[in-house]
Every structure is written in C-alpha cells, then in structure tokens.
Amino acid sequence: MSINLDRSQVTIREKRLKSIVGYQGTIRDLAEQSQSGCLKNASRGFSQATNCNSGCAQGYLSTITDAAIVNHGPIGCAGDVAGANAGFQWGQRIRDWNQRNVRIINTNMSEKAVVFGGDQILKEGILKAYERFKPKAIFVTTSCASGIIGDDIESTMKSTEAEIGIPVVPVFCEGFRSQIWASGFDAAFHALLTRIIKPAEKKRPELVNVINFVGSGRALITEIFGRLGLVPQFGIPYSNIDEISRWSEAGATISICGTLGGYMGNGLEQNFGVPYVTALQPHGISGFDDWLTKLGETVGKEKEVEEYLAEQKVIAAPELEEIKFKLKGKKVVVGMGPSFAHNYIRLLEDLGMEVVWGFSWHYDSKHDHGGCPSCTVELAKQDKDIPVSVSDQQNHEVINLLSKVKPDIFIGRHPGMSVWATKLGIPAIMVSDEYSAFGYQGTIEFGHRIIDALTNNSLAVNLSKRINLPYTEWWLEQDPFNFLEQKNKKTERENKKNVAVR
C-alpha cells in the first residue's frame, strides 16, 4: 500500500508521487518522461514566490464545522487565516447558513519558546481552543519553527487529549517539509484517515463520497446522482466530525480534482475498502463523460449513465457548435494547478481554441493508485504537442512568456496570477469555482464566459495603458525560463556558461 496509516506523518509528494516544481518542454515529453520514470525536477537559480503547504492543510481543515485548529508557530504563520476565513464565509453564504469565523488559535511562538521549547504554550493553546469553541476534535498544525526545534507535540497532544476527552490530532505540515503546496492537503487527509474516519459498521452502496473544495455544485450533482439512484456525500469542507467518521460506509469515492482528492480517495480504498473512481476531471464534455462513466462502472450504474449522457449530448449539441465557431483559432494560455491545468487545456482545445502554452504550479508524475496522470497521458496522445511548463506560480516566468506569445486570453486559477495578465492588456478569467465548466451546461456557460471576456476587453486595454510593470525590458527580452535548470536540454557546463554571460 502506498498510503501507510501506521505513520503519524504523511509521506510528501516529492517522495511518494515523484512530484516536481520545475520543468519546461511539451506535454508529450512530460508524459513520456513520467511513464519511463526518468522525470527530474529542474531547480531554479531564482525564485520569486511560492506558497506554504500548511496553508492548504489549515485552510481545508478549518472548514469542518465542529472542529478547531491550533496552529503551533509564530504569529506570522497564521497570516493566511484571513484568506481561509474569507473562503469559509463564502461557503456559508452559498449554503444560506448563519455566518461565523473559522476557529483557529495560534500559539504565538516567541524567541523564548524557540530556545526553550513550546510544549507548554501548545498545551495552553489546545485547552484554550477547547474552552472557547467546545469542538468535537482539535487539529494541531505544525510550523517551521516548531518542526526545527523538535517540539514533542505528539506527547503533548496525547496528554491533553486524555484531559479533555476529544481527539487532538497532529497535522505535520511544516513549510520546509515539501515544496508542493498540495502536500498540505495530503497532511490534512492523513490526519482524518488515521484519527477520525472509523471502520464501517454498515455499508451504503448508494452513497458516494464527493471530495471538493467549496462544493458550489452540490445541487447539480445531487440532481444528476438522483437520476442514477445515488446519494452524494460532500466534503470535506462544511462537513462535521460525525459525518466524516462515516465516510467508510460509502459505495465509492470520487473527486472534483485529482490533485486534491487522490490521497483521501486512495486511502479510503486501500484501508477501508471504499473504491476510488479514477477518471479525468469533469470539466468539459470528454472529461465529464469519462468521470460519470467511470463512476457508473464502479457502482453498477452503467445503463443509467449511458442514458443520461446521451440525453445531454442532444440538448447541448447546437449551442456547443455555436460556441466552437466563435472561439475557433483564439489563442489562450492556461495557468493552474496540475490536474486543472491539463484538464482545462483539453477542454479549451475541444472548444476550438489554440492553447499556445500551459503552466501548472506543480506536477505529480504518478498517482497513489499507480500509473501516470491520465489527464496528461490522454492529452499527449493528441496530434498537437502543446508546450507546457511547471512553474510553481513564478510570476516572472509567466509574465515574460505572456508578453512574448501575446495570447487572446489568459485563463488561470489564482487571483494573484490572473491580474498580471490583465495588466499586460490581456483579458483574463480567474477560475475560482471548482465547478466552472462542470458537465454539459457548465461547459456551455464557460464558453459564453470566454466569449464575453474576449468581446468586452476594455478593462485590460485601459489598465495596460496606466500600469508600469515591475519588470525591466532586460528581463522581458530574456528567455522566460533563463533561471530554470533545464536538465533535459542543457548540460551543467552550458548552464554555468550562460550564467557567466549574463
């Protein structure tokens, strides 16, 4: 088994999935190197920005409705709580819930705690979280500071857990542990698999676990699954501890994002016997067809799925043809997480657009269930070999390339990235909702959204006339990947020579 629940700490993606944050080439080369097992990470001589995997772990777990988080670290490590809280507020709003803030306490590690140890302030933080929030479980997220000094947080948590009588669960997500943000999701799911989810007392074959981020598409999925005789169980966000503890009862698990759900889905299958549906993501027609077909095959609903998809094809065909006509030949650059990036490349090509470049923030060269990412492998089989890179959200690389290829539109999944395309005069779409382009109707709506952005581009045009970019002409004239060590194209000697010339 690749997912070992006897360990208290999750194995990071660099080791488990051979994940990388640096690459430049083509989708076919990326797939071939993944399949041969020879894909290597290309390091950077300069890195402008990155993210911390603790943000993914902490932000995700903080949306469990009756849990609390104790972030064991300096106060700066809680700086991303504001963003997590904004997302949590939005999720409550779309559910028509009474809104409240996330329940997170930071231990505020000082220099004294770093020198003499932070065990006592951790215990105080756990007790304060229990007293203030009365949660059903408390998750303790680690930081670089607590990890470096080697605080025995597990011992502290066990003694405090015995005192308060609820699960106190470690989430090892120090920033230095992994360069891959998504390792934070894995750490969160590992905590749930090891301490919260229980063996099933009864099985419910009609129940399907649906792993998503915010879950805005739950009404549509409930409708679709109802046609198939299935009942969705959404999570992990906006679930409670009791609901999560019974995820082992389901007949299957499926995810809106392969990067997000892979660890939990495979963990449930390998350790609790719940089949994980491995399919393309349900964005675009071919992706949705594969996603729902594989689900039907897993739960014995093949006929129902076939009938539903045949009906949808007839309904959507005329409008899809109209969208393809309007978008044909339009040039687009994509910048997203790995599963979203490569799935959206396929979606946009299916809509008749020309993807001139695809950025992904990281790339997993294999899955927890074995094999290489299907979205990448299937894309590589197409006649057109699309140029791609793995850029860890490096703005200097993305902006440099955008200024050279000059696409008609940029489609991204990070607000801090999409705004730069707009400043260059390129209209941009920020895909914040994971259910954008979901299924047939979602694909049609997304196609119209692209058409609107291309038609009404005055914001980008006017903004570009009033903005001075922070990058000099010297940099914009360089190869966008000058700081990336391209091991598959250059020898180490050539790299050193180029650095000397610069």
Short mmCIF file of C-alpha atoms in Angstrom, two decimals:
data_model
loop_
_atom_site.label_atom_id
_atom_site.label_comp_id
_atom_site.label_asym_id
_atom_site.label_seq_id
_atom_site.Cartn_x
_atom_site.Cartn_y
_atom_site.Cartn_z
CA MET A 1 0.00 0.00 0.00
CA SER A 2 1.32 3.44 -0.90
CA ILE A 3 -0.69 5.10 1.89
CA ASN A 4 0.56 3.93 5.26
CA LEU A 5 -1.77 4.90 8.11
CA ASP A 6 0.61 3.44 10.70
CA ARG A 7 2.71 6.58 10.24
CA SER A 8 1.78 9.76 12.06
CA GLN A 9 3.27 11.87 9.25
CA VAL A 10 2.29 11.78 5.61
CA THR A 11 4.95 10.93 3.04
CA ILE A 12 5.44 14.08 0.96
CA ARG A 13 4.64 14.19 -2.74
CA GLU A 14 8.26 14.55 -3.86
CA LYS A 15 8.95 11.08 -2.47
CA ARG A 16 5.54 9.44 -2.88
CA LEU A 17 4.49 10.74 -6.30
CA LYS A 18 7.83 11.97 -7.69
CA SER A 19 6.36 15.46 -7.91
CA ILE A 20 8.28 18.39 -9.39
CA VAL A 21 8.03 22.20 -9.42
CA GLY A 22 10.39 22.90 -12.33
CA TYR A 23 10.09 21.81 -15.96
CA GLN A 24 9.89 23.28 -19.48
CA GLY A 25 9.07 21.28 -22.58
CA THR A 26 5.99 19.75 -24.19
CA ILE A 27 3.03 17.75 -22.93
CA ARG A 28 4.19 14.69 -24.88
CA ASP A 29 7.69 14.85 -23.45
CA LEU A 30 6.28 15.35 -19.95
CA ALA A 31 4.06 12.27 -20.33
CA GLU A 32 6.85 10.15 -21.81
CA GLN A 33 9.29 11.06 -19.05
CA SER A 34 6.62 10.33 -16.44
CA GLN A 35 5.87 6.92 -17.93
CA SER A 36 9.55 5.99 -18.19
CA GLY A 37 10.21 7.10 -14.62
CA CYS A 38 13.02 9.45 -15.62
CA LEU A 39 11.33 12.81 -14.98
CA LYS A 40 13.54 15.03 -12.82
CA ASN A 41 12.86 18.32 -11.11
CA ALA A 42 14.66 21.29 -12.65
CA SER A 43 15.77 23.69 -9.93
CA ARG A 44 15.70 27.47 -10.18
CA GLY A 45 18.58 29.87 -9.75
CA PHE A 46 15.99 32.49 -8.83
CA SER A 47 12.56 32.00 -7.31
CA GLN A 48 10.20 34.91 -6.85
CA ALA A 49 7.40 33.36 -4.83
CA THR A 50 5.88 30.16 -3.58
CA ASN A 51 3.29 29.01 -1.08
CA CYS A 52 3.32 27.03 2.16
CA ASN A 53 1.71 23.61 2.36
CA SER A 54 0.47 24.45 5.86
CA GLY A 55 -1.96 26.89 4.26
CA CYS A 56 -3.63 24.07 2.30
CA ALA A 57 -3.80 21.84 5.39
CA GLN A 58 -5.00 24.51 7.78
CA GLY A 59 -7.40 26.19 5.38
CA TYR A 60 -9.03 22.90 4.45
CA LEU A 61 -9.47 21.54 7.97
CA SER A 62 -10.75 24.88 9.29
CA THR A 63 -13.94 24.41 7.25
CA ILE A 64 -15.01 21.36 9.28
CA THR A 65 -18.00 22.78 11.12
CA ASP A 66 -17.41 21.42 14.64
CA ALA A 67 -13.60 21.26 14.72
CA ALA A 68 -10.95 23.74 15.85
CA ILE A 69 -7.36 24.35 14.74
CA VAL A 70 -4.35 25.13 16.92
CA ASN A 71 -1.56 26.47 14.74
CA HIS A 72 1.68 25.86 16.65
CA GLY A 73 4.05 28.53 15.41
CA PRO A 74 4.90 32.25 15.36
CA ILE A 75 2.02 34.63 14.73
CA GLY A 76 3.17 35.22 11.15
CA CYS A 77 2.34 31.59 10.35
CA ALA A 78 -1.32 32.48 10.90
CA GLY A 79 -1.19 35.24 8.30
CA ASP A 80 -3.16 33.20 5.78
CA VAL A 81 -6.08 32.74 8.20
CA ALA A 82 -7.69 35.88 6.74
CA GLY A 83 -7.89 34.24 3.33
CA ALA A 84 -9.17 30.97 4.79
CA ASN A 85 -11.81 32.91 6.69
CA ALA A 86 -12.97 34.75 3.57
CA GLY A 87 -13.37 31.44 1.75
CA PHE A 88 -15.23 29.94 4.70
CA GLN A 89 -17.59 32.91 4.79
CA TRP A 90 -18.38 32.49 1.10
CA GLY A 91 -19.06 28.77 1.54
CA GLN A 92 -21.51 29.52 4.34
CA ARG A 93 -23.17 32.25 2.30
CA ILE A 94 -23.92 29.99 -0.69
CA ARG A 95 -25.47 27.49 1.73
CA ASP A 96 -27.62 30.16 3.39
CA TRP A 97 -26.04 29.41 6.77
CA ASN A 98 -25.56 31.85 9.62
CA GLN A 99 -22.01 33.07 9.09
CA ARG A 100 -19.20 32.79 11.61
CA ASN A 101 -15.42 32.89 11.52
CA VAL A 102 -13.06 29.96 11.30
CA ARG A 103 -11.99 28.55 14.67
CA ILE A 104 -8.23 28.88 14.70
CA ILE A 105 -5.85 29.66 17.57
CA ASN A 106 -2.17 30.44 17.08
CA THR A 107 0.29 29.67 19.89
CA ASN A 108 2.36 32.78 19.05
CA MET A 109 5.77 31.15 19.47
CA SER A 110 8.32 33.69 20.63
CA GLU A 111 12.11 33.58 20.66
CA LYS A 112 11.88 32.20 24.17
CA ALA A 113 9.69 29.32 23.01
CA VAL A 114 12.05 28.59 20.14
CA VAL A 115 15.02 28.42 22.53
CA PHE A 116 13.41 26.59 25.46
CA GLY A 117 10.65 24.67 23.70
CA GLY A 118 6.98 25.34 23.01
CA ASP A 119 5.30 22.34 24.62
CA GLN A 120 3.69 24.36 27.40
CA ILE A 121 2.22 27.04 25.12
CA LEU A 122 0.93 24.28 22.83
CA LYS A 123 -0.94 22.69 25.71
CA GLU A 124 -2.32 26.09 26.72
CA GLY A 125 -3.46 26.67 23.13
CA ILE A 126 -5.26 23.32 22.97
CA LEU A 127 -7.02 23.95 26.28
CA LYS A 128 -7.97 27.46 25.17
CA ALA A 129 -9.40 26.12 21.88
CA TYR A 130 -11.44 23.54 23.79
CA GLU A 131 -12.71 26.10 26.28
CA ARG A 132 -13.57 28.72 23.65
CA PHE A 133 -15.10 26.59 20.88
CA LYS A 134 -16.20 23.30 22.51
CA PRO A 135 -15.22 21.38 19.34
CA LYS A 136 -15.64 17.67 18.60
CA ALA A 137 -11.97 17.48 17.53
CA ILE A 138 -8.88 19.69 17.57
CA PHE A 139 -6.25 19.60 14.83
CA VAL A 140 -2.76 20.85 15.63
CA THR A 141 -0.93 22.18 12.56
CA THR A 142 2.84 22.44 12.81
CA SER A 143 5.10 25.22 11.56
CA CYS A 144 8.74 25.54 10.51
CA ALA A 145 9.62 26.86 13.98
CA SER A 146 8.05 24.00 15.92
CA GLY A 147 9.46 21.49 13.45
CA ILE A 148 13.01 22.81 13.54
CA ILE A 149 13.29 22.85 17.34
CA GLY A 150 11.76 19.36 17.53
CA ASP A 151 8.88 20.00 19.92
CA ASP A 152 7.41 16.69 21.10
CA ILE A 153 3.95 17.73 20.05
CA GLU A 154 2.55 14.19 19.90
CA SER A 155 3.31 13.61 23.57
CA THR A 156 1.77 16.95 24.50
CA MET A 157 -1.33 16.22 22.46
CA LYS A 158 -1.83 12.75 23.92
CA SER A 159 -1.71 14.02 27.49
CA THR A 160 -4.05 16.91 26.69
CA GLU A 161 -6.41 14.62 24.77
CA ALA A 162 -6.77 12.41 27.85
CA GLU A 163 -7.60 15.52 29.85
CA ILE A 164 -10.33 16.95 27.58
CA GLY A 165 -11.73 13.73 26.13
CA ILE A 166 -11.87 14.58 22.41
CA PRO A 167 -9.46 13.71 19.54
CA VAL A 168 -6.43 16.00 19.39
CA VAL A 169 -4.86 15.23 16.04
CA PRO A 170 -1.39 16.19 14.71
CA VAL A 171 -1.11 17.60 11.19
CA PHE A 172 2.54 17.70 10.16
CA CYS A 173 2.70 20.45 7.53
CA GLU A 174 5.85 22.47 8.19
CA GLY A 175 6.65 24.71 5.25
CA PHE A 176 10.13 23.27 4.75
CA ARG A 177 8.76 19.71 4.61
CA SER A 178 7.66 19.94 0.97
CA GLN A 179 7.90 22.33 -1.98
CA ILE A 180 4.48 21.12 -3.13
CA TRP A 181 1.56 23.07 -1.67
CA ALA A 182 -0.76 20.08 -2.18
CA SER A 183 1.26 18.08 0.34
CA GLY A 184 -0.76 20.14 2.83
CA PHE A 185 -3.99 18.57 1.54
CA ASP A 186 -2.39 15.16 1.98
CA ALA A 187 -1.41 16.02 5.57
CA ALA A 188 -4.99 17.07 6.32
CA PHE A 189 -6.44 13.89 4.82
CA HIS A 190 -3.82 11.75 6.61
CA ALA A 191 -4.98 13.21 9.92
CA LEU A 192 -8.60 12.37 9.08
CA LEU A 193 -7.79 8.86 7.86
CA THR A 194 -5.71 8.00 10.91
CA ARG A 195 -7.80 9.52 13.69
CA ILE A 196 -11.31 10.48 12.56
CA ILE A 197 -12.62 8.00 9.97
CA LYS A 198 -13.78 4.74 11.53
CA PRO A 199 -14.35 1.27 10.02
CA ALA A 200 -17.88 0.98 8.65
CA GLU A 201 -20.49 -0.60 10.87
CA LYS A 202 -22.74 -0.89 7.80
CA LYS A 203 -22.26 -0.29 4.08
CA ARG A 204 -24.40 2.04 1.99
CA PRO A 205 -23.81 1.11 -1.69
CA GLU A 206 -25.90 4.06 -2.92
CA LEU A 207 -23.74 6.59 -1.06
CA VAL A 208 -20.90 8.33 -2.95
CA ASN A 209 -18.24 10.46 -1.25
CA VAL A 210 -17.63 13.60 -3.32
CA ILE A 211 -14.36 15.37 -2.48
CA ASN A 212 -14.37 19.05 -3.41
CA PHE A 213 -13.11 22.47 -2.29
CA VAL A 214 -16.16 24.63 -1.55
CA GLY A 215 -18.86 22.49 -3.12
CA SER A 216 -20.84 25.09 -5.05
CA GLY A 217 -22.05 22.42 -7.46
CA ARG A 218 -23.70 20.22 -4.86
CA ALA A 219 -27.26 20.96 -6.10
CA LEU A 220 -26.38 19.92 -9.66
CA ILE A 221 -24.55 16.78 -8.53
CA THR A 222 -27.44 15.85 -6.25
CA GLU A 223 -29.77 16.13 -9.24
CA ILE A 224 -27.51 14.07 -11.53
CA PHE A 225 -26.82 11.40 -8.93
CA GLY A 226 -30.53 11.23 -8.15
CA ARG A 227 -31.13 10.24 -11.78
CA LEU A 228 -28.67 7.40 -11.25
CA GLY A 229 -30.13 6.24 -7.94
CA LEU A 230 -27.14 7.55 -5.98
CA VAL A 231 -26.78 9.86 -2.98
CA PRO A 232 -23.78 12.24 -2.80
CA GLN A 233 -21.96 12.94 0.47
CA PHE A 234 -19.94 16.14 0.07
CA GLY A 235 -16.76 17.02 1.90
CA ILE A 236 -14.51 17.59 3.49
CA PRO A 237 -15.38 21.28 3.79
CA TYR A 238 -18.67 22.06 5.56
CA SER A 239 -18.98 18.53 6.99
CA ASN A 240 -18.92 17.72 10.70
CA ILE A 241 -16.76 15.21 12.53
CA ASP A 242 -19.52 12.61 12.83
CA GLU A 243 -20.25 12.75 9.09
CA ILE A 244 -16.57 12.42 8.20
CA SER A 245 -16.13 9.49 10.60
CA ARG A 246 -18.65 7.53 8.47
CA TRP A 247 -17.07 8.09 5.06
CA SER A 248 -16.02 4.43 5.15
CA GLU A 249 -19.70 3.44 4.70
CA ALA A 250 -19.87 4.73 1.10
CA GLY A 251 -20.06 2.62 -2.03
CA ALA A 252 -17.45 4.77 -3.81
CA THR A 253 -15.41 7.97 -3.62
CA ILE A 254 -15.00 10.46 -6.46
CA SER A 255 -13.23 13.84 -6.59
CA ILE A 256 -13.71 17.12 -8.43
CA CYS A 257 -9.89 17.46 -8.55
CA GLY A 258 -7.36 14.66 -8.86
CA THR A 259 -4.68 16.66 -7.07
CA LEU A 260 -6.97 17.37 -4.13
CA GLY A 261 -8.72 14.03 -3.71
CA GLY A 262 -6.13 11.43 -4.63
CA TYR A 263 -4.78 10.83 -1.13
CA MET A 264 -8.15 10.58 0.59
CA GLY A 265 -9.71 8.52 -2.21
CA ASN A 266 -6.88 6.02 -2.32
CA GLY A 267 -6.60 5.98 1.47
CA LEU A 268 -10.27 5.04 1.75
CA GLU A 269 -9.86 2.32 -0.87
CA GLN A 270 -6.65 0.83 0.45
CA ASN A 271 -7.54 0.92 4.13
CA PHE A 272 -11.37 0.90 4.31
CA GLY A 273 -12.42 -0.90 1.12
CA VAL A 274 -14.21 2.06 -0.49
CA PRO A 275 -13.48 2.07 -4.28
CA TYR A 276 -11.92 5.28 -5.59
CA VAL A 277 -13.08 6.37 -9.04
CA THR A 278 -10.00 7.25 -11.11
CA ALA A 279 -11.07 9.30 -14.11
CA LEU A 280 -10.48 12.53 -15.96
CA GLN A 281 -11.77 15.60 -14.17
CA PRO A 282 -15.37 16.51 -15.05
CA HIS A 283 -14.51 19.78 -16.80
CA GLY A 284 -15.54 19.88 -20.43
CA ILE A 285 -17.54 17.29 -22.33
CA SER A 286 -14.97 14.50 -22.68
CA GLY A 287 -13.85 14.96 -19.09
CA PHE A 288 -17.38 14.85 -17.71
CA ASP A 289 -18.25 11.81 -19.86
CA ASP A 290 -15.24 9.91 -18.54
CA TRP A 291 -15.86 11.00 -14.92
CA LEU A 292 -19.50 9.91 -14.87
CA THR A 293 -18.92 6.76 -16.95
CA LYS A 294 -16.18 5.55 -14.59
CA LEU A 295 -18.46 6.24 -11.62
CA GLY A 296 -21.23 4.22 -13.26
CA GLU A 297 -18.85 1.32 -13.86
CA THR A 298 -17.71 1.42 -10.23
CA VAL A 299 -21.20 1.36 -8.68
CA GLY A 300 -23.03 -0.72 -11.29
CA LYS A 301 -24.98 2.12 -12.93
CA GLU A 302 -23.62 1.85 -16.48
CA LYS A 303 -27.02 1.86 -18.21
CA GLU A 304 -28.32 4.85 -16.26
CA VAL A 305 -25.16 6.85 -17.03
CA GLU A 306 -25.31 5.97 -20.73
CA GLU A 307 -28.91 7.16 -20.97
CA TYR A 308 -28.19 10.40 -19.11
CA LEU A 309 -25.15 11.29 -21.24
CA ALA A 310 -27.00 10.52 -24.50
CA GLU A 311 -29.76 12.89 -23.43
CA GLN A 312 -27.32 15.66 -22.54
CA LYS A 313 -25.46 15.38 -25.85
CA VAL A 314 -28.64 16.01 -27.82
CA ILE A 315 -29.60 19.01 -25.69
CA ALA A 316 -26.17 20.66 -25.74
CA ALA A 317 -25.05 20.00 -29.33
CA PRO A 318 -26.42 23.11 -31.11
CA GLU A 319 -25.12 25.61 -28.55
CA LEU A 320 -21.74 23.91 -28.31
CA GLU A 321 -21.29 24.18 -32.08
CA GLU A 322 -22.10 27.89 -31.94
CA ILE A 323 -19.51 28.42 -29.16
CA LYS A 324 -16.85 26.48 -31.09
CA PHE A 325 -17.49 28.63 -34.16
CA LYS A 326 -16.97 31.85 -32.17
CA LEU A 327 -13.85 30.61 -30.35
CA LYS A 328 -12.15 28.81 -33.22
CA GLY A 329 -8.48 29.78 -33.50
CA LYS A 330 -8.43 32.07 -30.46
CA LYS A 331 -5.09 31.79 -28.66
CA VAL A 332 -5.09 31.04 -24.94
CA VAL A 333 -2.55 30.48 -22.16
CA VAL A 334 -3.57 28.36 -19.15
CA GLY A 335 -2.10 28.66 -15.64
CA MET A 336 -3.48 26.39 -12.87
CA GLY A 337 -2.72 23.53 -10.54
CA PRO A 338 -1.65 20.34 -12.35
CA SER A 339 -4.98 18.50 -12.61
CA PHE A 340 -6.90 21.64 -13.53
CA ALA A 341 -4.25 22.91 -15.97
CA HIS A 342 -4.04 19.79 -18.11
CA ASN A 343 -7.80 19.18 -18.00
CA TYR A 344 -8.57 22.76 -18.99
CA ILE A 345 -6.08 22.53 -21.85
CA ARG A 346 -8.12 19.60 -23.19
CA LEU A 347 -11.39 21.50 -22.60
CA LEU A 348 -10.20 24.63 -24.43
CA GLU A 349 -8.82 22.64 -27.35
CA ASP A 350 -12.19 20.85 -27.58
CA LEU A 351 -13.85 24.27 -27.82
CA GLY A 352 -11.72 25.05 -30.89
CA MET A 353 -9.21 27.34 -29.17
CA GLU A 354 -5.45 27.12 -29.64
CA VAL A 355 -3.60 26.58 -26.37
CA VAL A 356 -0.21 28.20 -27.00
CA TRP A 357 1.15 27.44 -23.52
CA GLY A 358 0.13 25.61 -20.39
CA PHE A 359 1.55 26.39 -16.93
CA SER A 360 0.97 24.11 -13.96
CA TRP A 361 2.10 25.10 -10.48
CA HIS A 362 3.46 21.63 -9.79
CA TYR A 363 3.24 18.22 -11.43
CA ASP A 364 2.76 14.74 -9.96
CA SER A 365 4.42 12.19 -12.23
CA LYS A 366 2.32 9.33 -10.86
CA HIS A 367 -0.82 8.58 -8.83
CA ASP A 368 -1.19 6.96 -5.42
CA HIS A 369 -3.08 4.14 -7.14
CA GLY A 370 -0.28 3.67 -9.67
CA GLY A 371 0.22 4.87 -13.22
CA CYS A 372 0.74 8.36 -14.59
CA PRO A 373 -1.81 11.19 -14.50
CA SER A 374 -4.49 10.26 -17.02
CA CYS A 375 -5.21 13.91 -17.91
CA THR A 376 -1.58 14.35 -19.05
CA VAL A 377 -1.30 10.99 -20.82
CA GLU A 378 -4.56 11.46 -22.75
CA LEU A 379 -3.59 14.99 -23.75
CA ALA A 380 -0.23 13.73 -25.02
CA LYS A 381 -1.99 11.35 -27.44
CA GLN A 382 -3.38 14.25 -29.47
CA ASP A 383 -1.81 15.19 -32.78
CA LYS A 384 -0.77 18.60 -31.47
CA ASP A 385 2.12 18.64 -28.99
CA ILE A 386 1.35 21.57 -26.68
CA PRO A 387 4.22 23.47 -25.00
CA VAL A 388 3.98 23.35 -21.21
CA SER A 389 5.99 24.19 -18.12
CA VAL A 390 5.87 23.60 -14.38
CA SER A 391 6.36 26.99 -12.81
CA ASP A 392 5.34 26.96 -9.12
CA GLN A 393 3.45 30.21 -9.78
CA GLN A 394 6.58 32.15 -10.70
CA ASN A 395 5.20 35.47 -11.94
CA HIS A 396 8.43 36.46 -13.64
CA GLU A 397 8.25 33.39 -15.91
CA VAL A 398 4.54 33.72 -16.67
CA ILE A 399 4.60 37.46 -17.41
CA ASN A 400 7.70 37.13 -19.57
CA LEU A 401 6.08 34.41 -21.65
CA LEU A 402 2.72 36.21 -21.92
CA SER A 403 4.48 39.31 -23.24
CA LYS A 404 6.06 37.16 -25.96
CA VAL A 405 3.25 34.86 -27.12
CA LYS A 406 0.55 37.56 -26.73
CA PRO A 407 -2.49 35.28 -26.38
CA ASP A 408 -6.02 36.50 -26.88
CA ILE A 409 -6.88 35.48 -23.31
CA PHE A 410 -5.33 34.05 -20.14
CA ILE A 411 -7.28 31.53 -18.05
CA GLY A 412 -5.92 30.90 -14.56
CA ARG A 413 -6.82 29.58 -11.16
CA HIS A 414 -5.14 32.06 -8.85
CA PRO A 415 -6.17 35.72 -8.43
CA GLY A 416 -2.61 36.84 -7.79
CA MET A 417 -1.60 35.49 -11.19
CA SER A 418 -4.61 36.41 -13.33
CA VAL A 419 -4.35 40.11 -12.50
CA TRP A 420 -0.91 40.33 -14.13
CA ALA A 421 -2.27 39.20 -17.48
CA THR A 422 -4.87 41.98 -17.26
CA LYS A 423 -2.10 44.50 -16.55
CA LEU A 424 -0.42 43.34 -19.77
CA GLY A 425 -3.61 44.16 -21.68
CA ILE A 426 -4.66 40.52 -21.98
CA PRO A 427 -8.20 39.73 -20.81
CA ALA A 428 -8.18 37.09 -18.09
CA ILE A 429 -10.60 34.68 -16.47
CA MET A 430 -9.96 33.54 -12.92
CA VAL A 431 -11.49 30.11 -12.26
CA SER A 432 -12.18 30.37 -8.53
CA ASP A 433 -15.13 27.95 -8.53
CA GLU A 434 -14.09 24.31 -8.95
CA TYR A 435 -17.43 23.64 -10.66
CA SER A 436 -16.79 26.07 -13.51
CA ALA A 437 -17.12 24.16 -16.81
CA PHE A 438 -18.60 21.17 -14.96
CA GLY A 439 -20.63 18.92 -17.23
CA TYR A 440 -22.53 19.90 -20.34
CA GLN A 441 -24.34 23.01 -19.11
CA GLY A 442 -21.27 24.19 -17.21
CA THR A 443 -19.14 23.85 -20.33
CA ILE A 444 -21.64 25.91 -22.33
CA GLU A 445 -21.71 28.61 -19.62
CA PHE A 446 -17.91 28.69 -19.51
CA GLY A 447 -17.74 29.02 -23.29
CA HIS A 448 -20.00 32.06 -23.15
CA ARG A 449 -17.87 33.45 -20.33
CA ILE A 450 -14.81 33.27 -22.59
CA ILE A 451 -16.68 34.93 -25.44
CA ASP A 452 -17.79 37.75 -23.12
CA ALA A 453 -14.22 38.28 -21.85
CA LEU A 454 -12.88 38.45 -25.42
CA THR A 455 -15.63 40.81 -26.53
CA ASN A 456 -15.53 43.15 -23.52
CA ASN A 457 -11.78 43.61 -23.05
CA SER A 458 -11.74 47.37 -22.33
CA LEU A 459 -10.61 46.85 -18.71
CA ALA A 460 -7.44 45.05 -19.80
CA VAL A 461 -6.72 47.50 -22.61
CA ASN A 462 -7.19 50.61 -20.45
CA LEU A 463 -5.37 49.16 -17.43
CA SER A 464 -2.32 48.26 -19.51
CA LYS A 465 -2.02 51.91 -20.60
CA ARG A 466 -1.86 53.10 -16.99
CA ILE A 467 0.30 50.41 -15.37
CA ASN A 468 4.07 50.26 -15.20
CA LEU A 469 5.16 46.64 -14.78
CA PRO A 470 7.87 45.98 -12.15
CA TYR A 471 9.89 44.00 -14.70
CA THR A 472 12.53 45.72 -16.81
CA GLU A 473 12.87 45.46 -20.56
CA TRP A 474 16.07 43.49 -19.91
CA TRP A 475 14.10 40.70 -18.26
CA LEU A 476 11.25 40.72 -20.77
CA GLU A 477 13.81 40.22 -23.57
CA GLN A 478 15.25 37.11 -21.87
CA ASP A 479 14.13 33.51 -22.29
CA PRO A 480 11.27 33.14 -19.75
CA PHE A 481 12.99 30.10 -18.25
CA ASN A 482 16.51 31.50 -18.02
CA PHE A 483 16.67 30.75 -14.31
CA LEU A 484 15.38 27.20 -14.74
CA GLU A 485 17.98 24.46 -14.92
CA GLN A 486 16.74 22.53 -17.95
CA LYS A 487 18.42 19.21 -17.33
CA ASN A 488 16.75 17.61 -20.31
CA LYS A 489 18.13 20.21 -22.74
CA LYS A 490 21.37 21.64 -21.36
CA THR A 491 24.42 20.25 -19.66
CA GLU A 492 25.55 21.64 -16.34
CA ARG A 493 28.53 23.23 -18.09
CA GLU A 494 26.30 25.07 -20.54
CA ASN A 495 24.17 26.39 -17.71
CA LYS A 496 27.21 27.76 -15.90
CA LYS A 497 28.41 29.36 -19.13
CA ASN A 498 25.06 31.09 -19.67
CA VAL A 499 25.06 32.42 -16.11
CA ALA A 500 28.57 33.80 -16.61
CA VAL A 501 27.50 35.57 -19.82
CA ARG A 502 24.52 37.16 -18.07
#
